[in-house]
Short mmCIF file of C-alpha atoms in Angstrom, two decimals:
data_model
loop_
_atom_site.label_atom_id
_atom_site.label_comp_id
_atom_site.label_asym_id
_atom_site.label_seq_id
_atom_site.Cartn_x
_atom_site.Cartn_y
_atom_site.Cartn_z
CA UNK A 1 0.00 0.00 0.00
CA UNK A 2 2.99 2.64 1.08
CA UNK A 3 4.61 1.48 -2.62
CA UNK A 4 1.48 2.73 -4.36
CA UNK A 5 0.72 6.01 -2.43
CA UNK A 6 4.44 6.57 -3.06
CA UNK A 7 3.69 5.86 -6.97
CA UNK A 8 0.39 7.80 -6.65
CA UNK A 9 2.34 10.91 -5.58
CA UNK A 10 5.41 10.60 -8.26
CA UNK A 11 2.25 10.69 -11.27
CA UNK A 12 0.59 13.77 -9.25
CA UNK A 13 3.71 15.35 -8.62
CA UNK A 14 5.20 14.41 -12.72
CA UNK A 15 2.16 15.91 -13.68
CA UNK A 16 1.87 18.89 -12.29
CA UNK A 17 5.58 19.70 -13.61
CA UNK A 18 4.60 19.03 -16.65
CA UNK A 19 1.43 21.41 -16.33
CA UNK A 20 3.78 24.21 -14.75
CA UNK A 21 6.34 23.39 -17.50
CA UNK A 22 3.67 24.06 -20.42
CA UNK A 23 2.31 26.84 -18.46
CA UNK A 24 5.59 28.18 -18.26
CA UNK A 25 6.12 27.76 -21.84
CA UNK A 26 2.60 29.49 -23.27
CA UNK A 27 3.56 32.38 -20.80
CA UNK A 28 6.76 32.86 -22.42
CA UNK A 29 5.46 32.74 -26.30
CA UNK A 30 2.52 34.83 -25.93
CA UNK A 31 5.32 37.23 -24.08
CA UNK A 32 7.82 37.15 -27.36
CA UNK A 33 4.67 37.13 -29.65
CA UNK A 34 3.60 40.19 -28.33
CA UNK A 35 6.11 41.62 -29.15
CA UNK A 36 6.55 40.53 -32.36
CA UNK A 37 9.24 37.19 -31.89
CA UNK A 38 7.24 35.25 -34.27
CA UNK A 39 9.90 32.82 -35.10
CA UNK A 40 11.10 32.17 -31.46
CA UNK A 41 7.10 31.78 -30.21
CA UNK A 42 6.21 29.49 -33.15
CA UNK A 43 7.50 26.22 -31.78
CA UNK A 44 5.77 26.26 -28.34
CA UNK A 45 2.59 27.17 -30.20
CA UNK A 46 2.97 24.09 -32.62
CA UNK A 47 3.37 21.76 -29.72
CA UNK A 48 0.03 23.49 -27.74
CA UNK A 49 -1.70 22.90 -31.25
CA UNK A 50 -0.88 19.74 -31.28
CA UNK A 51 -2.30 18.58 -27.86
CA UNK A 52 -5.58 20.85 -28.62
CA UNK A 53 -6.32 21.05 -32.20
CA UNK A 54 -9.55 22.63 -31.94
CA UNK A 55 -8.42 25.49 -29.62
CA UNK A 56 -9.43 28.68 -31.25
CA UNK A 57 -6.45 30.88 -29.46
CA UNK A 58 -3.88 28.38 -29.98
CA UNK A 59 -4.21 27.90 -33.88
CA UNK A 60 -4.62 31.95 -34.07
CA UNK A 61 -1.53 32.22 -32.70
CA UNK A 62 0.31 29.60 -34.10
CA UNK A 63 -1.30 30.88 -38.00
CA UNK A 64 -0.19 34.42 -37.27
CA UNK A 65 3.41 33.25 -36.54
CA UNK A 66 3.48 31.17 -39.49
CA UNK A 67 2.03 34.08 -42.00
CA UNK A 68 5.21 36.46 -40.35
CA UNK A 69 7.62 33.78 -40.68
CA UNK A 70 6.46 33.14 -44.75
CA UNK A 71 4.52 29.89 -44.49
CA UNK A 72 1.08 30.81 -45.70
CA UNK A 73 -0.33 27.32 -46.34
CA UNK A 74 0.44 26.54 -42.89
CA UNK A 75 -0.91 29.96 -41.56
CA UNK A 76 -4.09 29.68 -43.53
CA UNK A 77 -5.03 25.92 -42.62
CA UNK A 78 -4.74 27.14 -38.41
CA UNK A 79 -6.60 30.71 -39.24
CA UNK A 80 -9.47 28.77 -40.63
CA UNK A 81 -9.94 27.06 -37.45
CA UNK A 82 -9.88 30.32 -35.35
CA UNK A 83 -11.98 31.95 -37.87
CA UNK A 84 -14.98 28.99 -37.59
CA UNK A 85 -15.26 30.49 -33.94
CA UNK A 86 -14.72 33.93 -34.87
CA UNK A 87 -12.02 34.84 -33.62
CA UNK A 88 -11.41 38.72 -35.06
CA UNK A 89 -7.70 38.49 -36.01
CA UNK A 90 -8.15 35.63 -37.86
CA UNK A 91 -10.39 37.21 -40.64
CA UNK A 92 -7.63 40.17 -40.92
CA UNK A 93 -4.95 37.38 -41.80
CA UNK A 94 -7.16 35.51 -43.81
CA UNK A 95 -8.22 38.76 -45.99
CA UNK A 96 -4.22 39.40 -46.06
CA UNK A 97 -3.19 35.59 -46.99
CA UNK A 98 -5.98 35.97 -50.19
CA UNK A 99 -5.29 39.20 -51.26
CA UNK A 100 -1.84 38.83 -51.78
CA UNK A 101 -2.21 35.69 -53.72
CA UNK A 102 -4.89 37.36 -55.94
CA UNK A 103 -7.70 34.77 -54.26
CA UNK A 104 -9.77 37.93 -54.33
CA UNK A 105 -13.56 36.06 -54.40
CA UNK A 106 -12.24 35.02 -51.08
CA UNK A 107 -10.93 37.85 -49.45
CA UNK A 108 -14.46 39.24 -50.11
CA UNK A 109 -16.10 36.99 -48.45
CA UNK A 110 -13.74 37.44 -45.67
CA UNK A 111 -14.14 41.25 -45.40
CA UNK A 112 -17.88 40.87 -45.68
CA UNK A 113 -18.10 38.17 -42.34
CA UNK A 114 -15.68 40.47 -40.96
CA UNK A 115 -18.08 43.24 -41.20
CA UNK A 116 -21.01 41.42 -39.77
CA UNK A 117 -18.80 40.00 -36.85
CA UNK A 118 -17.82 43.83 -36.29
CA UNK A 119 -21.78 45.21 -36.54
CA UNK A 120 -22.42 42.92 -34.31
CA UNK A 121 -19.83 43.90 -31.79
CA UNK A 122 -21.54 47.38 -32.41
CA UNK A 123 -17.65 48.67 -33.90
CA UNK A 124 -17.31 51.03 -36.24
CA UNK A 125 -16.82 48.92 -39.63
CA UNK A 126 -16.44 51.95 -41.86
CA UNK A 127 -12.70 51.73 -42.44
CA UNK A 128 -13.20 47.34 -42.94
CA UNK A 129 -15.64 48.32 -45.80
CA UNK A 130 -13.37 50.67 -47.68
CA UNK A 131 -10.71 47.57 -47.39
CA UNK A 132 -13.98 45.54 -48.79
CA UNK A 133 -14.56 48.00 -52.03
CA UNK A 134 -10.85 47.79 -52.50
CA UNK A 135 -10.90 44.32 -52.74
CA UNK A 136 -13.83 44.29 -54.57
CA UNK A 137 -12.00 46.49 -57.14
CA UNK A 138 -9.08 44.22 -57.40
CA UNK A 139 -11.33 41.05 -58.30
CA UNK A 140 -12.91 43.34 -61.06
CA UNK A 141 -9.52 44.10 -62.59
CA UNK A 142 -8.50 40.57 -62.53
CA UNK A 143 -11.97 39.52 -64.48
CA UNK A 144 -11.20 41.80 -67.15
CA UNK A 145 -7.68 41.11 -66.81
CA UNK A 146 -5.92 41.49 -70.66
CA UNK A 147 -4.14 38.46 -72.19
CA UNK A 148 -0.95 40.41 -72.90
CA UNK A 149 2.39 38.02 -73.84
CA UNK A 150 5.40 38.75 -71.92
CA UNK A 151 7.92 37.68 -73.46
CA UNK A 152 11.29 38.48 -71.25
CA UNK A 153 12.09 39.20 -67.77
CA UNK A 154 15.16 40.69 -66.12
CA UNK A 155 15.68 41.46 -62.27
CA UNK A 156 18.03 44.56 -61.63
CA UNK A 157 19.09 47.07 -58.91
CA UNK A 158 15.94 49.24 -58.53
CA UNK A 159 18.64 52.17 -59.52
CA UNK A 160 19.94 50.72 -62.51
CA UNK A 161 16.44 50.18 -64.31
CA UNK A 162 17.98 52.12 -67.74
CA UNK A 163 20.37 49.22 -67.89
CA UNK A 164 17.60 47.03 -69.14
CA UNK A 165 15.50 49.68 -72.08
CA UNK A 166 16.74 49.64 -75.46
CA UNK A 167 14.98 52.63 -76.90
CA UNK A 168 14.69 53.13 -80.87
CA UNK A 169 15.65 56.68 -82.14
CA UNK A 170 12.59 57.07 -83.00
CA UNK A 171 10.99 56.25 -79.57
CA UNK A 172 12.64 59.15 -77.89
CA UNK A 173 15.45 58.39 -75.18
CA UNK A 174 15.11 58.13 -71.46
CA UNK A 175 17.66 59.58 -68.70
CA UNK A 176 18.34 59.01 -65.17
CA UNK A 177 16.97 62.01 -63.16
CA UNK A 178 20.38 63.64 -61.95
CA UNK A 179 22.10 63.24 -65.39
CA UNK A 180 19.64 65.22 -66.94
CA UNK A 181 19.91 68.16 -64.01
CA UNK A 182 23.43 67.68 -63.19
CA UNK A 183 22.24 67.01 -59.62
CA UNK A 184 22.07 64.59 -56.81
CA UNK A 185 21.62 61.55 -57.82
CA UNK A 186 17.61 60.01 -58.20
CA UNK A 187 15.65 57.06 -58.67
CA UNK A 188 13.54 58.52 -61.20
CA UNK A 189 13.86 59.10 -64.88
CA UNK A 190 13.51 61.73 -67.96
CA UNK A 191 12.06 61.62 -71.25
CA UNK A 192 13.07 63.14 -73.64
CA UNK A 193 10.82 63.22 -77.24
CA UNK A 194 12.74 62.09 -80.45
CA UNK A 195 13.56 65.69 -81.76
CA UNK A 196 14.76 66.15 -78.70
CA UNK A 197 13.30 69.42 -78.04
CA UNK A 198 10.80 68.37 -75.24
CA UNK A 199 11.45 66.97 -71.86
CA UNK A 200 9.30 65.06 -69.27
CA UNK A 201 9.99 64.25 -65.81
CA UNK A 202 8.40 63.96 -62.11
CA UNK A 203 10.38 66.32 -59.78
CA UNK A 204 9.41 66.49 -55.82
CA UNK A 205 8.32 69.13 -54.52
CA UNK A 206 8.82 70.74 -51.14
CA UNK A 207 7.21 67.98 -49.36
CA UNK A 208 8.55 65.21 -51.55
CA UNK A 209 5.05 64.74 -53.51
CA UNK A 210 6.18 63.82 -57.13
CA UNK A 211 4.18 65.62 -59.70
CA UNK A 212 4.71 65.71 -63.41
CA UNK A 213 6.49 68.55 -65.17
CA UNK A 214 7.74 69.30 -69.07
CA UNK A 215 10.73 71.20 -70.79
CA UNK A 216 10.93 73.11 -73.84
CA UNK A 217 14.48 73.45 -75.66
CA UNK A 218 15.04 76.64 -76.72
CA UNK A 219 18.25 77.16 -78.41
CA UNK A 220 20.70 76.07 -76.18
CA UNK A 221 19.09 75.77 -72.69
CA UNK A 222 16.24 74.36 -71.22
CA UNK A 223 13.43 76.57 -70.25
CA UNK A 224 9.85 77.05 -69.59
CA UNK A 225 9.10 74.60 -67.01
CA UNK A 226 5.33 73.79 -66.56
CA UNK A 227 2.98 70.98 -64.73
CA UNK A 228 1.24 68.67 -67.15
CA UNK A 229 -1.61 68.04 -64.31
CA UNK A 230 -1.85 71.82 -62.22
CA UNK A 231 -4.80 70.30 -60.81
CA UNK A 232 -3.99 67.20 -59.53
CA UNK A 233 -3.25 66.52 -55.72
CA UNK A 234 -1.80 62.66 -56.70
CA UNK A 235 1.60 61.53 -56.95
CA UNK A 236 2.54 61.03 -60.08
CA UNK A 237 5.92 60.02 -61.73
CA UNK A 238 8.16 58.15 -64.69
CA UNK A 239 6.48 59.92 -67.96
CA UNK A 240 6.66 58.24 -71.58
CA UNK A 241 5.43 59.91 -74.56
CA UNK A 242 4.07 57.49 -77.60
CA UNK A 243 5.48 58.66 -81.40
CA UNK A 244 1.92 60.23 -81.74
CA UNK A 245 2.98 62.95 -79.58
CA UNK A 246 -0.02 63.15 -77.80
CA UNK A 247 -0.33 59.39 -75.65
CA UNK A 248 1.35 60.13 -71.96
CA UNK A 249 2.26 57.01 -69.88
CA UNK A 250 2.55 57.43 -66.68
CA UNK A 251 3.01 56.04 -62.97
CA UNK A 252 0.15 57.30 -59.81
CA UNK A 253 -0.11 56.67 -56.14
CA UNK A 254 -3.11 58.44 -56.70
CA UNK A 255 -6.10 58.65 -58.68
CA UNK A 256 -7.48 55.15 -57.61
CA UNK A 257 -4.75 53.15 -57.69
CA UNK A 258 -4.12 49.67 -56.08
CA UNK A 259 -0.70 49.32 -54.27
CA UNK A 260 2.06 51.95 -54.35
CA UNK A 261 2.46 53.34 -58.28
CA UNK A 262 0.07 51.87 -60.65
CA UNK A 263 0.32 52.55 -64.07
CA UNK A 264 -2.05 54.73 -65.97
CA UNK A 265 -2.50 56.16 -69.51
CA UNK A 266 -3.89 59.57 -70.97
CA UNK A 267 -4.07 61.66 -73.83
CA UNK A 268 -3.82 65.55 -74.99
CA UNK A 269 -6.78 66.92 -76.46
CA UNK A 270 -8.18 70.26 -76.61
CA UNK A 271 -5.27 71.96 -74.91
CA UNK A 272 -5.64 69.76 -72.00
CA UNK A 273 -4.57 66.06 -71.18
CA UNK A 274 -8.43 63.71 -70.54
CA UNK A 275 -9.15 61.82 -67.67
CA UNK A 276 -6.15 59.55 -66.56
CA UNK A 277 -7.64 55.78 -67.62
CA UNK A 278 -5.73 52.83 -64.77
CA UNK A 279 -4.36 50.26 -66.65
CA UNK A 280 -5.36 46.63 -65.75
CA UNK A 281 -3.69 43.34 -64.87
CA UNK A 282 -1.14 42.12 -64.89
CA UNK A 283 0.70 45.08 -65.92
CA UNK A 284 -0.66 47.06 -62.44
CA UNK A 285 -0.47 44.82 -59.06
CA UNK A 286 -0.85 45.14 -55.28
CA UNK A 287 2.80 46.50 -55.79
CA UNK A 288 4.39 49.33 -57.71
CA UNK A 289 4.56 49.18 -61.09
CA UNK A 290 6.38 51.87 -63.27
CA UNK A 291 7.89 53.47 -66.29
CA UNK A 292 5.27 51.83 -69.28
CA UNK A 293 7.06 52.41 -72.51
CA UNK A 294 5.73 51.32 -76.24
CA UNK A 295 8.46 51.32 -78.91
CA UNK A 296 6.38 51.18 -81.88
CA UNK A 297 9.67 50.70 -84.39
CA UNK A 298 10.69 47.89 -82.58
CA UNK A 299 7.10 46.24 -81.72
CA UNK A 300 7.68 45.64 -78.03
CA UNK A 301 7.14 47.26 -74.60
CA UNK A 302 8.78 47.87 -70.82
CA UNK A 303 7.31 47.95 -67.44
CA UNK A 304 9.12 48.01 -64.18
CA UNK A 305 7.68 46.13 -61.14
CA UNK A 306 9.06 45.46 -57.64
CA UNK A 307 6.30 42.40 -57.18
CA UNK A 308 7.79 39.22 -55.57
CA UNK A 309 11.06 41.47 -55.19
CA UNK A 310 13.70 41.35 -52.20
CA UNK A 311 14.21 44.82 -51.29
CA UNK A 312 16.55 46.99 -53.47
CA UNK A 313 15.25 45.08 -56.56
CA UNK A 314 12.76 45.29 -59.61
CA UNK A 315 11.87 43.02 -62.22
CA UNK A 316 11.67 44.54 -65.67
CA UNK A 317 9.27 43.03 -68.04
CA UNK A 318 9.55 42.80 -72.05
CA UNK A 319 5.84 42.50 -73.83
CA UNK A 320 4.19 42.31 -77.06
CA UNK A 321 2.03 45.53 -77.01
CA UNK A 322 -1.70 44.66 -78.56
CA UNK A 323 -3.71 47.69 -79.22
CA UNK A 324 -6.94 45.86 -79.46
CA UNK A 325 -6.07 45.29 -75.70
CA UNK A 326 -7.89 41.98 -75.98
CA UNK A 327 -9.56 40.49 -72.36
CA UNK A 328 -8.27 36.38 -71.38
CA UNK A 329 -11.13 34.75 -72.02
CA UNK A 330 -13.30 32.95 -69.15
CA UNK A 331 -11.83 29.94 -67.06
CA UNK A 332 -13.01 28.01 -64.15
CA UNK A 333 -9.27 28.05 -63.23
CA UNK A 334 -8.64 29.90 -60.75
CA UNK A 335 -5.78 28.98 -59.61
CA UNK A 336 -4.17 29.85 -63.31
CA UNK A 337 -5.88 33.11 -63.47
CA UNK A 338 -4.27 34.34 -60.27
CA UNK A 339 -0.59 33.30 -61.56
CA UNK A 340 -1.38 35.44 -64.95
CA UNK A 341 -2.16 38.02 -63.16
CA UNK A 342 0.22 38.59 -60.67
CA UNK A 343 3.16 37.28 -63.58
CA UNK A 344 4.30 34.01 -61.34
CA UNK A 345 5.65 32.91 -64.44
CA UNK A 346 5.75 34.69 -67.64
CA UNK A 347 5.34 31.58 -69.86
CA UNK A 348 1.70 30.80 -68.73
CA UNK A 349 1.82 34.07 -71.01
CA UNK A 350 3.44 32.83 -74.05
CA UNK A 351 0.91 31.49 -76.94
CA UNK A 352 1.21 28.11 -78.37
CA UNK A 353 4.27 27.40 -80.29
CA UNK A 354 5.37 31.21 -80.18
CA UNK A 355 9.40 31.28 -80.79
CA UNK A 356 10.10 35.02 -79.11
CA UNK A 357 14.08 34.80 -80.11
CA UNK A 358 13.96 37.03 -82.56
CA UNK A 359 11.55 40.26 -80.86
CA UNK A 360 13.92 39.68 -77.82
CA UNK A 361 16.86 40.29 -79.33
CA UNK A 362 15.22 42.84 -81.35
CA UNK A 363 14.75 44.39 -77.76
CA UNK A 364 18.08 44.09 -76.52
CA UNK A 365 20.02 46.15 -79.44
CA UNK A 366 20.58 50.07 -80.24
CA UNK A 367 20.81 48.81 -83.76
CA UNK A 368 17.62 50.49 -84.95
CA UNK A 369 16.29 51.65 -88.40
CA UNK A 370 15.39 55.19 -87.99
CA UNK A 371 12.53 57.02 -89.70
CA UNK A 372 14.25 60.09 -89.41
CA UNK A 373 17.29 60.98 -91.11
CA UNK A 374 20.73 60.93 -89.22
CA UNK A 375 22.77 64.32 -89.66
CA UNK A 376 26.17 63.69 -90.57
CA UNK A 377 29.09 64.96 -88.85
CA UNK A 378 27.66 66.71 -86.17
CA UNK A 379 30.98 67.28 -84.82
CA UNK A 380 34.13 65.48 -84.03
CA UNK A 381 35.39 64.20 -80.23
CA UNK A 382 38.26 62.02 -80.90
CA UNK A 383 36.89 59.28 -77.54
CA UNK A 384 40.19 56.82 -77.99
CA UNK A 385 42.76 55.08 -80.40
CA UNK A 386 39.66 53.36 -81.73
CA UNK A 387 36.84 55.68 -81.50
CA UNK A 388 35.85 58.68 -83.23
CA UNK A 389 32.53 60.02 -82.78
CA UNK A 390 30.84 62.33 -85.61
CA UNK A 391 27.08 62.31 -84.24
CA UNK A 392 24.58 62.26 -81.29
CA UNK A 393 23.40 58.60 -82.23
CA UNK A 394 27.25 57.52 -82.02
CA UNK A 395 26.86 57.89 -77.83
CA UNK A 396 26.91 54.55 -76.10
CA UNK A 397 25.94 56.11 -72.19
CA UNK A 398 23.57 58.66 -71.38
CA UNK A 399 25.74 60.22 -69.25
CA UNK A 400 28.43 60.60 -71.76
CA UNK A 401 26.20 62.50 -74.18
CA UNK A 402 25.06 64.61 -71.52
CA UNK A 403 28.49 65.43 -70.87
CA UNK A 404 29.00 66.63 -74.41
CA UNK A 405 26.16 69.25 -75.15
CA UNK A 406 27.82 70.85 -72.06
CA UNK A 407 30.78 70.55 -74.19
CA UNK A 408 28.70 72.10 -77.41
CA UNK A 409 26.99 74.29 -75.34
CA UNK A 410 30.30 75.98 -74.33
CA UNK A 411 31.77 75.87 -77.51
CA UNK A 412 28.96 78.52 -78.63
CA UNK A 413 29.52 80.38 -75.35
CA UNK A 414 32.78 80.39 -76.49
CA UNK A 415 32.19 81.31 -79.73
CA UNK A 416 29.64 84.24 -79.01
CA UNK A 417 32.54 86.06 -76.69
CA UNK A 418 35.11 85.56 -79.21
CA UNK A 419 33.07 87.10 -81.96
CA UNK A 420 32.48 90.16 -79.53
CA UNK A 421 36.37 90.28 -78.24
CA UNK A 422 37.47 90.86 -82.00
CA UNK A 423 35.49 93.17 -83.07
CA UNK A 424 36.19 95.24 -80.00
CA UNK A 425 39.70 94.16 -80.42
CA UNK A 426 39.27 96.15 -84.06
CA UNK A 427 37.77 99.11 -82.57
CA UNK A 428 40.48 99.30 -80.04
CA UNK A 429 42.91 99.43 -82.48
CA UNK A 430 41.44 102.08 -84.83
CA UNK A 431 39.83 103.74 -82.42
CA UNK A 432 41.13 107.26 -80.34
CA UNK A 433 42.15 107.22 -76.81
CA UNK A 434 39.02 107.18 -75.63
CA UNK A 435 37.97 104.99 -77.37
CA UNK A 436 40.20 102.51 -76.05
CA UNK A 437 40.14 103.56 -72.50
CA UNK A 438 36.35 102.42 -72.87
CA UNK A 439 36.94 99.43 -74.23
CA UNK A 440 40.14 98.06 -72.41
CA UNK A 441 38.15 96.90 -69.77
CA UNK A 442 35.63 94.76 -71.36
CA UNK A 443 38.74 93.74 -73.51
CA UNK A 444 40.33 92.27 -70.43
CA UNK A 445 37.15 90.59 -68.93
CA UNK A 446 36.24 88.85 -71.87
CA UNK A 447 39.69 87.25 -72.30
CA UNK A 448 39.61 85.89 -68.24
CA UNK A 449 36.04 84.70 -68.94
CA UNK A 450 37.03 83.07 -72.13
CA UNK A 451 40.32 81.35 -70.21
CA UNK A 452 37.66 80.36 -67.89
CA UNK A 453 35.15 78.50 -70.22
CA UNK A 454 38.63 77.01 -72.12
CA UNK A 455 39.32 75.02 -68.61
CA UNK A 456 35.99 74.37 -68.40
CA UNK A 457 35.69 72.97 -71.80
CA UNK A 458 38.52 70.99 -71.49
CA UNK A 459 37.36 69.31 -67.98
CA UNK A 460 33.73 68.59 -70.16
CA UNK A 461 35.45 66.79 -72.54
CA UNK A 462 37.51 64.97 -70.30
CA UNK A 463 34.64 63.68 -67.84
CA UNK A 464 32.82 62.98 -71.98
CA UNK A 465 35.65 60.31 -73.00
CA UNK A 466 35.92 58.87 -69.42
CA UNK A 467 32.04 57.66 -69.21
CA UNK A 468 32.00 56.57 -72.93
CA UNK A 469 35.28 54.45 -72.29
CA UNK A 470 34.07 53.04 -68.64
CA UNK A 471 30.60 52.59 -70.36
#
């Protein structure tokens, strides 16, 4: 009898350590889930939804540290179970899980038992049904989604996003920000048309708000700076002009758009540009998406997008441009739908026994015919042994042709003073003493300022060869 009492009281005593031991361990997680340990708290959570599979707080928890730790199957099988007993944070996850894998008939319903749990509660749902019309919105774009064929993809540096657009003469040419201003350095880009007379751009203003501007060339300079939208309180950014002169491309965090910069088109008419139209899937996303440009000569089109990106990264995408902007026709799957639009791969894309070898390498190449007509020896920069260049086209790197029309533009600086200093150099020497006392002056000011612009010519072409011969 003493043997089993003495048993007895090893089982009670086992037991409650283990009890203490668990207790210990729930207090802990719930301690480094609050504040936000997800990947330390997940393993105590897995074992506590293991012994009690149906608890509603144990399977929230253990969901919401799988969906912050990246395993969403796992996080939506355990939020389901919370969410059959109604547990509120489990329809937020859920809503979150769908959305961003474009299951957007579900994240509806979600949002809309979310709403009734939330009237019920008497809580304002106001804010929950503006996240319901959004999603709404995003499962209308997906059913009239366009069955566009990309073609190519190419992940770069978010800053180097030139690196991958091959632009036809005739399609105009686009600059990074600070080479066109000779400024800091930015993320953002310039177009310039193909006479290369007019310039657009988004600049920030005081408060860092993007908004879209254009530049006239007159003469030598840039001038006459104006807002293409003087009305509009969006952010807007990363123009493109079409060869008609009169189609803008454009990126918006504004004027409806669906997650960061969306991509939207317009057109000039009557003095004024029309009502910006949003472009659909899968060129816009729940991410940004940037810098549309059609090249017409060359058949093909660019978009930037930072979907299913690390940080510091985009993914540029090559596509076939079709104006008739023709809809994918209806399927029952779903599943497929959801990986055309959000571009999980680009060859559910491709149409049957397509061979895209030739319009990507097409894409890849300066080596353009040109409707309009090259001018011949332009000038003449001597660049190395090997390489003499005798017109604008013969520029390999933005930069570098920047570099030179500083170069040309102070050659006619140049030219304009020396003009002036000989004919007052003539009137100095014919003239009286007078005459020359007025003139001496000006005589010797020109020839510092002219010494001046020589060193500064000579730097310009210097910093001109360098960035052609790095490039």
């Amino acid at each position: 009898m003493k043997v089993c009492i003495l048993r007895l009281t090893g089982i009670v005593m086992a037991a409650c350590l283990a009890l203490g031991v668990h207790a210990q361990s729930l207090d802990q997680a719930k301690k480094l889930y609050n504040e936000g340990e997800y990947e330390e708290a997940k393993p105590a959570f897995e074992r506590l939804v293991k012994q009690s599979a149906s608890n509603p707080s144990y399977n929230l928890w253990y969901g919401v540290c799988c969906f912050e730790t990246g395993d969403f199957d796992a996080a939506e099988r355990h939020l389901l179970v919370a969410h059959k007993r109604e547990v509120a944070d489990a329809y937020l996850y859920l809503a979150a899980i769908y959305t961003s894998s474009y299951r957007f008939a579900e994240a509806v319903d979600i949002w809309e038992g979310y709403i009734a749990l939330m009237t019920k509660k008497k809580e304002d749902t106001e804010p929950y049904k503006a996240q319901l019309e959004h999603v709404e919105k995003l499962l209308r774009m997906k059913e009239r989604m366009e069955d566009v064929q990309v073609i190519d993809s190419i992940v770069v540096p978010k800053d180097r996003i030139l690196s991958a657009y091959f632009l036809s003469e005739d399609c105009g040419s686009l600059q990074p920000y600070g080479d066109f201003f000779q400024s800091a350095a930015s993320q953002t880009t310039v177009y310039i048309n193909p006479k290369g007379d007019q310039a657009y751009y988004g600049r920030p203003d005081e408060n860092g708000r993007y908004a879209l501007h254009t530049q006239s060339r007159l003469l030598d300079a840039w001038a006459d700076e104006s807002l293409l939208f003087p009305s509009d309180t969006s952010e807007n950014n990363y123009p493109f002009v079409r060869g008609d002169g009169v189609t803008l491309y454009f990126a918006s965090k504004g004027n409806g758009s669906i997650g960061g910069y969306d991509l939207f088109v317009t057109r000039y008419k009557n003095n004024a540009f029309l009502t910006p139209e949003q472009l659909g899937m899968p060129f816009n996303s729940t991410a940004n998406d940037y810098l549309m440009v059609i090249d017409e000569t060359k058949e093909i089109g660019w978009f930037v997008s930072d979907r299913n990106q690390p940080e510091g990264k985009v993914c540029v995408y090559l596509f076939i441009p079709d104006e008739s902007r023709k809809r994918i026709a209806g399927s029952d799957d779903d599943a497929w739908l959801c990986r055309r639009a959000w571009l999980a791969s680009i060859r559910d894309t491709w149409a049957a026994d397509s061979d895209y070898t030739e319009l990507i390498a097409r894409a890849q190449t300066d080596e353009t015919i040109s409707a309009f007509p090259k001018q011949s020896n332009d000038f003449e920069l001597v660049v190395s042994d090997r390489a003499t260049y005798y017109t604008w086209s013969d520029f390999k790197s933005p930069e570098g042709e920047s570099f030179y029309r500083k170069v040309e533009s102070l050659r006619r600086q140049i030219e304009s003073i020396e003009q002036s200093l000989h004919e007052s150099r003539d009137k100095y020497a014919t003239g009286n003493e007078a005459v020359r006392s007025q003139l001496r002056s000006s005589i010797l000011k020109s020839e510092e300022e002219l010494m001046t612009l020589y060193a500064q010519l000579n730097e310009w072409i210097k910093k001109t060869r360098n960035s052609e011969n790095n490039h």
